[in-house]
Rosetta silent file (secondary structure, phi, psi, omega in degrees, C-alpha in Angstrom):
SEQUENCE: MVKSGKQARRQGALAESPSHQMHRALQLALDVYAEEVGSDGPTQRQFAVLEAVSVQAGLTQTDLVKATGIDRSTLADLVSRMTAKGLLERERSTLDARAMAVRLSSEGEAMLQAARPKVQAADKRIMGLLPKGKREAFLEMLSELAAAADAAPEQARLAAKAEKKRLKDQRKAEKAAKKADKPAKSEKPAKAEKAKKPKKAAKPVDQAA
SCORE:     score description
SCORE:     0.000 S_00000001
   1 L     0.000  126.603 -177.874  186.050  149.758   69.013 S_00000001
   2 L   -72.662  130.870 -178.082  185.002  153.397   68.321 S_00000001
   3 L  -102.359  155.166 -178.389  184.510  153.926   64.646 S_00000001
   4 L  -131.279  177.158  175.986  185.053  157.128   62.734 S_00000001
   5 H    78.915 -153.797 -177.110  184.293  158.596   59.372 S_00000001
   6 H   -61.045  -36.637  179.823  181.165  157.773   57.348 S_00000001
   7 H   -66.903  -37.783  174.498  180.435  154.597   59.279 S_00000001
   8 H   -63.389  -41.074 -179.925  180.500  156.426   62.574 S_00000001
   9 H   -68.738  -29.488  176.843  178.137  159.084   61.276 S_00000001
  10 H   -67.842  -34.625 -177.050  175.762  156.457   60.116 S_00000001
  11 H   -85.271  -17.894  179.895  175.603  154.866   63.520 S_00000001
  12 H    72.759 -146.578 -176.696  175.423  158.177   65.374 S_00000001
  13 H   -59.972  -27.823 -178.106  176.049  158.238   69.114 S_00000001
  14 H   -58.177  -31.319 -178.624  176.152  154.390   69.293 S_00000001
  15 H   -65.435  -25.298 -179.601  179.484  154.424   67.611 S_00000001
  16 H  -106.482   14.344 -179.352  180.957  156.357   70.507 S_00000001
  17 L   -98.012  108.253  177.115  179.140  154.456   73.260 S_00000001
  18 H   -53.767  -45.928 -175.663  181.547  152.062   75.132 S_00000001
  19 H   -60.177  -42.393 -176.571  178.568  150.230   76.670 S_00000001
  20 H   -66.874  -42.552 -178.174  176.902  149.633   73.286 S_00000001
  21 H   -70.012  -36.561  178.254  180.206  148.447   71.708 S_00000001
  22 H   -72.379  -30.609  173.905  181.030  146.153   74.538 S_00000001
  23 H   -60.870  -46.923  179.736  177.504  144.682   74.416 S_00000001
  24 H   -63.253  -42.070  175.718  178.035  143.926   70.710 S_00000001
  25 H   -63.286  -38.324  178.789  181.437  142.390   71.452 S_00000001
  26 H   -64.795  -42.273 -177.776  179.992  140.272   74.274 S_00000001
  27 H   -62.062  -42.045  176.941  177.266  139.009   71.952 S_00000001
  28 H   -61.277  -44.114 -176.258  179.898  138.039   69.393 S_00000001
  29 H   -66.807  -41.544  179.023  181.975  136.243   72.057 S_00000001
  30 H   -64.585  -40.402  178.876  178.921  134.334   73.362 S_00000001
  31 H   -63.965  -41.187  178.040  177.965  133.314   69.794 S_00000001
  32 H   -68.399  -41.004  179.793  181.490  131.946   69.071 S_00000001
  33 H   -58.446  -48.519  178.998  181.508  130.199   72.436 S_00000001
  34 H   -61.048  -37.063  177.910  178.167  128.468   71.702 S_00000001
  35 H   -64.636  -43.001 -175.521  179.410  127.352   68.232 S_00000001
  36 H   -73.709  -43.659 -176.117  182.549  125.853   69.614 S_00000001
  37 H   -78.341  -38.378 -176.152  181.217  124.286   72.835 S_00000001
  38 L    86.143  171.436 -174.285  177.917  123.156   71.468 S_00000001
  39 L   -73.962  -22.595  179.650  174.540  122.685   73.052 S_00000001
  40 L   -83.439  -11.617  178.458  175.805  119.669   75.082 S_00000001
  41 L   -91.381  176.845  177.408  178.528  121.551   76.762 S_00000001
  42 L   -68.580  151.994  174.524  178.392  123.987   79.644 S_00000001
  43 L   -72.975  171.305 -176.676  177.288  127.517   79.258 S_00000001
  44 H   -58.711  -40.249 -178.869  179.881  130.192   79.637 S_00000001
  45 H   -73.966  -35.795  177.805  178.891  130.864   83.231 S_00000001
  46 H   -66.222  -38.446  177.719  178.722  127.136   84.075 S_00000001
  47 H   -67.315  -34.589  176.534  182.224  126.731   82.676 S_00000001
  48 H   -63.825  -39.590  175.957  183.473  129.608   84.837 S_00000001
  49 H   -68.748  -43.169  176.468  182.088  127.942   87.965 S_00000001
  50 H   -56.302  -47.854 -178.819  183.484  124.584   87.026 S_00000001
  51 H   -65.061  -39.745 -179.929  186.951  126.073   86.343 S_00000001
  52 H   -67.412  -38.031  179.177  186.905  128.086   89.535 S_00000001
  53 H   -70.986  -28.696 -175.737  185.906  125.084   91.654 S_00000001
  54 H   -71.259  -30.799 -176.347  188.502  122.960   89.924 S_00000001
  55 H   -74.446  -39.748  179.791  191.266  125.374   91.001 S_00000001
  56 L  -141.976  108.466  179.163  190.219  125.281   94.655 S_00000001
  57 L   -72.738  155.495  178.831  187.699  122.816   96.028 S_00000001
  58 L    81.427   24.901  178.654  185.470  123.778   98.929 S_00000001
  59 E   -77.447  144.267  173.682  184.682  127.324   97.768 S_00000001
  60 E   -85.943  174.185  178.425  181.684  128.988   99.317 S_00000001
  61 H   -63.345  -34.812  176.313  179.165  131.013   97.435 S_00000001
  62 H   -64.204  -39.235 -178.018  180.991  134.227   98.505 S_00000001
  63 H   -69.359  -34.452  178.736  184.240  132.828   97.239 S_00000001
  64 H   -70.310  -37.645  177.182  182.638  131.921   93.860 S_00000001
  65 H   -56.910  -44.573 -178.677  181.206  135.420   93.514 S_00000001
  66 H   -73.915  -31.912 -179.977  184.743  136.835   93.836 S_00000001
  67 H   -75.218  -34.241 -173.766  186.282  134.215   91.573 S_00000001
  68 H  -109.085  -16.836 -177.819  183.852  134.428   88.721 S_00000001
  69 L    84.399   -2.864 -179.076  182.353  137.896   88.898 S_00000001
  70 L   -76.614  137.202  179.690  178.761  136.486   88.759 S_00000001
  71 L   -64.184  156.128 -168.903  176.361  138.345   90.978 S_00000001
  72 H   -61.240  -44.678 -177.813  175.283  136.579   94.112 S_00000001
  73 H   -65.211  -44.142  177.450  171.624  135.884   93.271 S_00000001
  74 H   -61.627  -41.979 -178.409  172.486  134.548   89.791 S_00000001
  75 H   -63.025  -44.497 -176.437  175.256  132.406   91.248 S_00000001
  76 H   -58.567  -43.865 -178.854  173.038  130.925   93.895 S_00000001
  77 H   -66.502  -44.260 -176.486  170.492  129.834   91.260 S_00000001
  78 H   -62.174  -47.480  179.853  173.306  128.566   89.011 S_00000001
  79 H   -62.607  -37.193 -179.028  174.991  126.442   91.680 S_00000001
  80 H   -65.136  -44.978  179.717  171.583  124.995   92.691 S_00000001
  81 H   -69.176  -37.524  178.650  170.831  123.891   89.144 S_00000001
  82 H   -68.368  -31.375  175.627  174.365  122.527   88.566 S_00000001
  83 H   -69.552  -43.577  178.953  174.055  120.581   91.817 S_00000001
  84 H   -61.906  -30.623  176.692  170.684  119.198   90.709 S_00000001
  85 L   -84.765   -1.128 -179.420  172.348  118.057   87.415 S_00000001
  86 L    78.253   16.082  177.358  175.064  116.288   89.332 S_00000001
  87 L   -85.216  -27.727  179.279  177.883  118.583   88.213 S_00000001
  88 E  -128.389  156.976  174.381  178.623  119.881   91.683 S_00000001
  89 E  -126.545  137.735 -177.578  178.405  118.535   95.150 S_00000001
  90 E   -99.160  145.706  178.421  177.653  120.499   98.303 S_00000001
  91 E  -150.386  159.432  176.559  179.250  120.012  101.678 S_00000001
  92 E   -69.596  131.117 -177.457  179.549  121.959  104.909 S_00000001
  93 L   -65.483  138.716  177.126  182.483  124.387  104.763 S_00000001
  94 L   -77.141  -17.920  178.246  185.378  123.427  106.882 S_00000001
  95 L   -94.479  -27.973  179.475  186.188  127.088  107.534 S_00000001
  96 L  -140.927  110.119 -176.520  182.701  128.291  108.316 S_00000001
  97 L   -66.445  -15.781  178.250  180.181  125.795  109.659 S_00000001
  98 L   -86.585  -11.042 -176.332  177.331  128.115  108.697 S_00000001
  99 L  -108.401  153.865  177.741  178.254  128.145  105.033 S_00000001
 100 E  -101.122  134.885  178.918  177.966  125.485  102.302 S_00000001
 101 E  -108.589  163.065  178.837  180.949  124.770  100.056 S_00000001
 102 E  -125.100  152.749  175.372  180.985  123.069   96.602 S_00000001
 103 E  -147.594  160.526 -178.890  183.327  120.777   94.939 S_00000001
 104 E   -67.029  133.620  171.435  183.361  119.006   91.459 S_00000001
 105 L   -86.468  172.132  176.657  181.502  115.755   91.081 S_00000001
 106 H   -58.943  -35.991 -176.402  182.925  113.115   88.705 S_00000001
 107 H   -74.104  -35.270  177.156  180.366  114.232   86.100 S_00000001
 108 H   -68.172  -38.830  177.024  181.388  117.871   86.543 S_00000001
 109 H   -65.529  -38.133  178.795  185.122  117.001   86.211 S_00000001
 110 H   -67.123  -41.504 -178.370  184.337  115.062   83.004 S_00000001
 111 H   -65.912  -46.329 -179.401  182.325  117.953   81.535 S_00000001
 112 H   -60.982  -46.549 -179.267  185.140  120.480   82.367 S_00000001
 113 H   -60.439  -35.868  179.886  187.789  118.334   80.761 S_00000001
 114 H   -74.215  -30.354  179.362  185.760  117.924   77.637 S_00000001
 115 H   -81.955  -25.082 -174.987  184.965  121.632   77.435 S_00000001
 116 H   -56.495  -49.970 -178.008  188.389  123.080   77.972 S_00000001
 117 H   -65.233  -34.406  177.770  189.809  122.542   74.457 S_00000001
 118 H   -69.904  -35.910  178.537  186.568  123.904   72.917 S_00000001
 119 H   -67.916  -40.420  177.741  186.686  126.964   75.080 S_00000001
 120 H   -64.174  -37.204  172.919  190.281  127.537   74.062 S_00000001
 121 H   -60.952  -39.783  178.931  189.227  127.243   70.428 S_00000001
 122 H   -65.093  -46.445  179.838  186.536  129.828   70.983 S_00000001
 123 H   -58.167  -42.057 -179.712  188.996  132.203   72.618 S_00000001
 124 H   -64.519  -33.675  177.324  191.449  131.691   69.745 S_00000001
 125 H   -69.302  -40.490  177.961  188.741  132.589   67.210 S_00000001
 126 H   -61.397  -50.061 -177.798  187.862  135.711   69.090 S_00000001
 127 H   -66.450  -29.594  179.987  191.373  136.906   69.434 S_00000001
 128 L   -65.923  -15.613  178.970  191.997  136.056   65.700 S_00000001
 129 L   -82.858   -3.151  179.798  189.560  138.871   64.786 S_00000001
 130 L  -111.619  150.687  177.533  192.049  141.409   66.111 S_00000001
 131 L   -62.687  143.589 -176.707  195.423  142.407   64.650 S_00000001
 132 H   -53.571  -37.414 -175.824  198.303  140.560   66.408 S_00000001
 133 H   -70.552  -12.308 -177.459  199.757  143.846   67.642 S_00000001
 134 H  -110.348   -6.073 -176.288  196.581  144.740   69.584 S_00000001
 135 H   -62.176  -49.190 -172.995  195.744  141.396   71.183 S_00000001
 136 H   -68.804  -40.882  176.091  197.868  141.767   74.297 S_00000001
 137 H   -59.282  -39.639  179.185  196.667  145.363   74.843 S_00000001
 138 H   -65.493  -38.925  175.329  193.109  144.230   74.464 S_00000001
 139 H   -69.431  -33.768 -178.984  193.473  141.554   77.112 S_00000001
 140 H   -69.045  -39.425  178.986  195.147  144.071   79.475 S_00000001
 141 H   -68.197  -44.484  175.885  192.169  146.457   79.070 S_00000001
 142 H   -59.943  -39.458  175.423  189.722  143.730   79.683 S_00000001
 143 H   -61.297  -41.994 -179.926  191.639  142.782   82.808 S_00000001
 144 H   -65.783  -38.633  176.839  191.576  146.424   84.027 S_00000001
 145 H   -67.884  -38.252 -179.022  187.746  146.565   83.541 S_00000001
 146 H   -70.069  -38.418  176.099  187.290  143.248   85.334 S_00000001
 147 H   -62.483  -39.213  173.943  189.470  144.546   88.252 S_00000001
 148 H   -62.039  -38.520  177.869  187.311  147.685   88.363 S_00000001
 149 H   -69.232  -39.396  175.194  184.172  145.544   88.508 S_00000001
 150 H   -61.085  -39.468 -177.161  185.724  143.483   91.364 S_00000001
 151 H   -83.426  -15.259 -175.936  186.585  146.564   93.340 S_00000001
 152 H   -61.351  -42.421  179.311  183.208  148.330   92.814 S_00000001
 153 H   -61.230  -44.677 -179.060  181.359  146.607   95.750 S_00000001
 154 H   -65.143  -39.752 -179.955  184.164  147.478   98.228 S_00000001
 155 H   -64.181  -42.899  174.797  184.399  151.043   96.885 S_00000001
 156 H   -57.971  -43.170  174.401  180.660  151.368   97.282 S_00000001
 157 H   -62.256  -40.777  179.037  180.842  150.166  100.858 S_00000001
 158 H   -67.849  -38.698  177.771  183.643  152.605  101.667 S_00000001
 159 H   -62.843  -42.922 -179.636  181.731  155.410  100.006 S_00000001
 160 H   -63.360  -38.568 -179.272  178.538  154.598  101.984 S_00000001
 161 H   -69.651  -38.574  179.298  180.611  154.489  105.215 S_00000001
 162 H   -69.659  -39.235  179.624  182.224  157.870  104.442 S_00000001
 163 H   -66.025  -37.313  175.761  178.861  159.419  103.620 S_00000001
 164 H   -65.145  -33.081  177.865  177.419  158.134  106.911 S_00000001
 165 H   -73.522  -35.455  179.742  180.305  159.666  108.808 S_00000001
 166 H   -64.501  -41.783 -179.219  179.871  162.950  106.953 S_00000001
 167 H   -69.597  -35.665  174.491  176.225  163.157  107.871 S_00000001
 168 H   -62.376  -45.221  176.812  176.992  162.294  111.455 S_00000001
 169 H   -66.293  -33.427 -179.543  179.584  165.025  111.688 S_00000001
 170 H   -67.377  -40.147  178.487  177.228  167.433  110.009 S_00000001
 171 H   -65.983  -40.220  179.599  174.525  166.759  112.559 S_00000001
 172 H   -63.074  -40.559  177.790  177.040  167.269  115.400 S_00000001
 173 H   -66.268  -39.155  177.756  178.066  170.541  113.883 S_00000001
 174 H   -67.169  -39.318 -177.562  174.555  171.793  113.429 S_00000001
 175 H   -66.416  -43.886  179.105  173.712  170.824  117.052 S_00000001
 176 H   -63.431  -35.618  179.342  176.756  172.665  118.293 S_00000001
 177 H   -67.248  -36.839  177.306  175.980  175.767  116.237 S_00000001
 178 H   -63.636  -41.474 -176.626  172.403  175.819  117.666 S_00000001
 179 H   -69.534  -34.109  179.390  173.712  175.528  121.110 S_00000001
 180 H   -73.540  -34.398 -178.020  176.198  178.372  120.569 S_00000001
 181 H   -78.989  -18.155 -177.615  173.502  180.680  119.141 S_00000001
 182 L   -71.411  122.329  179.276  171.032  180.028  121.942 S_00000001
 183 L   -59.986  138.914  177.175  171.204  182.955  124.460 S_00000001
 184 L   -67.835  139.997 -179.225  172.386  181.942  127.871 S_00000001
 185 L   -67.522  123.581  179.307  169.691  181.942  130.468 S_00000001
 186 L   -69.593  146.015  179.424  170.013  185.031  132.636 S_00000001
 187 L   -68.292  151.336  179.938  170.086  184.346  136.353 S_00000001
 188 L   -68.329  133.735 -177.137  166.905  184.981  138.027 S_00000001
 189 L   -64.386  143.942  178.511  166.821  188.407  139.561 S_00000001
 190 L   -59.161  139.525 -177.965  167.116  188.510  143.347 S_00000001
 191 L   -60.980  123.797  175.828  163.818  188.714  145.041 S_00000001
 192 L   -64.404  142.293 -177.283  163.129  192.221  146.012 S_00000001
 193 L   -67.042  137.956 -178.147  162.645  192.543  149.636 S_00000001
 194 L   -71.416  126.502  179.059  159.076  192.835  150.499 S_00000001
 195 L   -57.036  130.962  178.021  158.184  196.386  151.555 S_00000001
 196 L   -75.213  132.897  179.413  157.310  196.350  155.151 S_00000001
 197 L   -72.725  133.680  176.582  153.784  197.515  155.764 S_00000001
 198 L   -60.653  140.932 -179.925  153.699  200.591  157.978 S_00000001
 199 L   -68.205  141.231 -179.056  152.582  199.913  161.402 S_00000001
 200 L   -71.661  137.778  179.408  149.186  201.044  162.104 S_00000001
 201 L   -60.571  139.925  177.794  148.972  204.136  164.366 S_00000001
 202 L   -66.476  141.158 -179.934  147.803  203.383  167.853 S_00000001
 203 L   -70.016  141.414  179.055  144.280  204.454  168.490 S_00000001
 204 L   -66.069  143.507 -178.914  144.083  207.559  170.689 S_00000001
 205 L   -84.668  124.232  177.242  142.990  206.895  174.268 S_00000001
 206 L   -59.866  123.583  173.383  139.780  208.605  175.115 S_00000001
 207 L   -84.611  145.924 -176.767  140.459  210.969  177.886 S_00000001
 208 L   -73.709  142.812 -175.628  138.000  211.242  180.640 S_00000001
 209 L   -67.204    0.000    0.000  135.993  214.401  180.483 S_00000001
């Protein structure tokens, strides 16, 4: 939340920095989560994966990236570690034989069921820090930011595609302009007829004396 007055002046530009304020809010949320869930429970990211897989079994890594918002490399390492701990089980995807899908193990299901009420308690504590009249709007703004984050990769792909097309069209235009500016080759002049050499005069015949 952007602060004003003396407190804002004390903090300087940080008070008006959305990224800084969101970082502080995120740290608060993670601290509350850790206090409620405890060291024996899943981390926030682990909980997100467990919850996503519980909604739909057989999700591939690409599906989980879309469902959780966790970047691909981090998610791959996370799923690997959760599988090693026995929280997830891997199997060949029924939709894509080249991809591996994951589903909850019995241990993962038990951890998820135990963590859910604690996560709800953490969320309640966080929302309790805001006035009641602002809570719904706060969640809506968070949803809009999350949607923007989800759309960013596709927008970047479309932007890259548009830039590639622009450069291609530019090269075509430059090539056409050069061709238009190049003077047309003049036809080769007709070969001038070779001048005929004058015939040599006949030698005079010596007359007999």
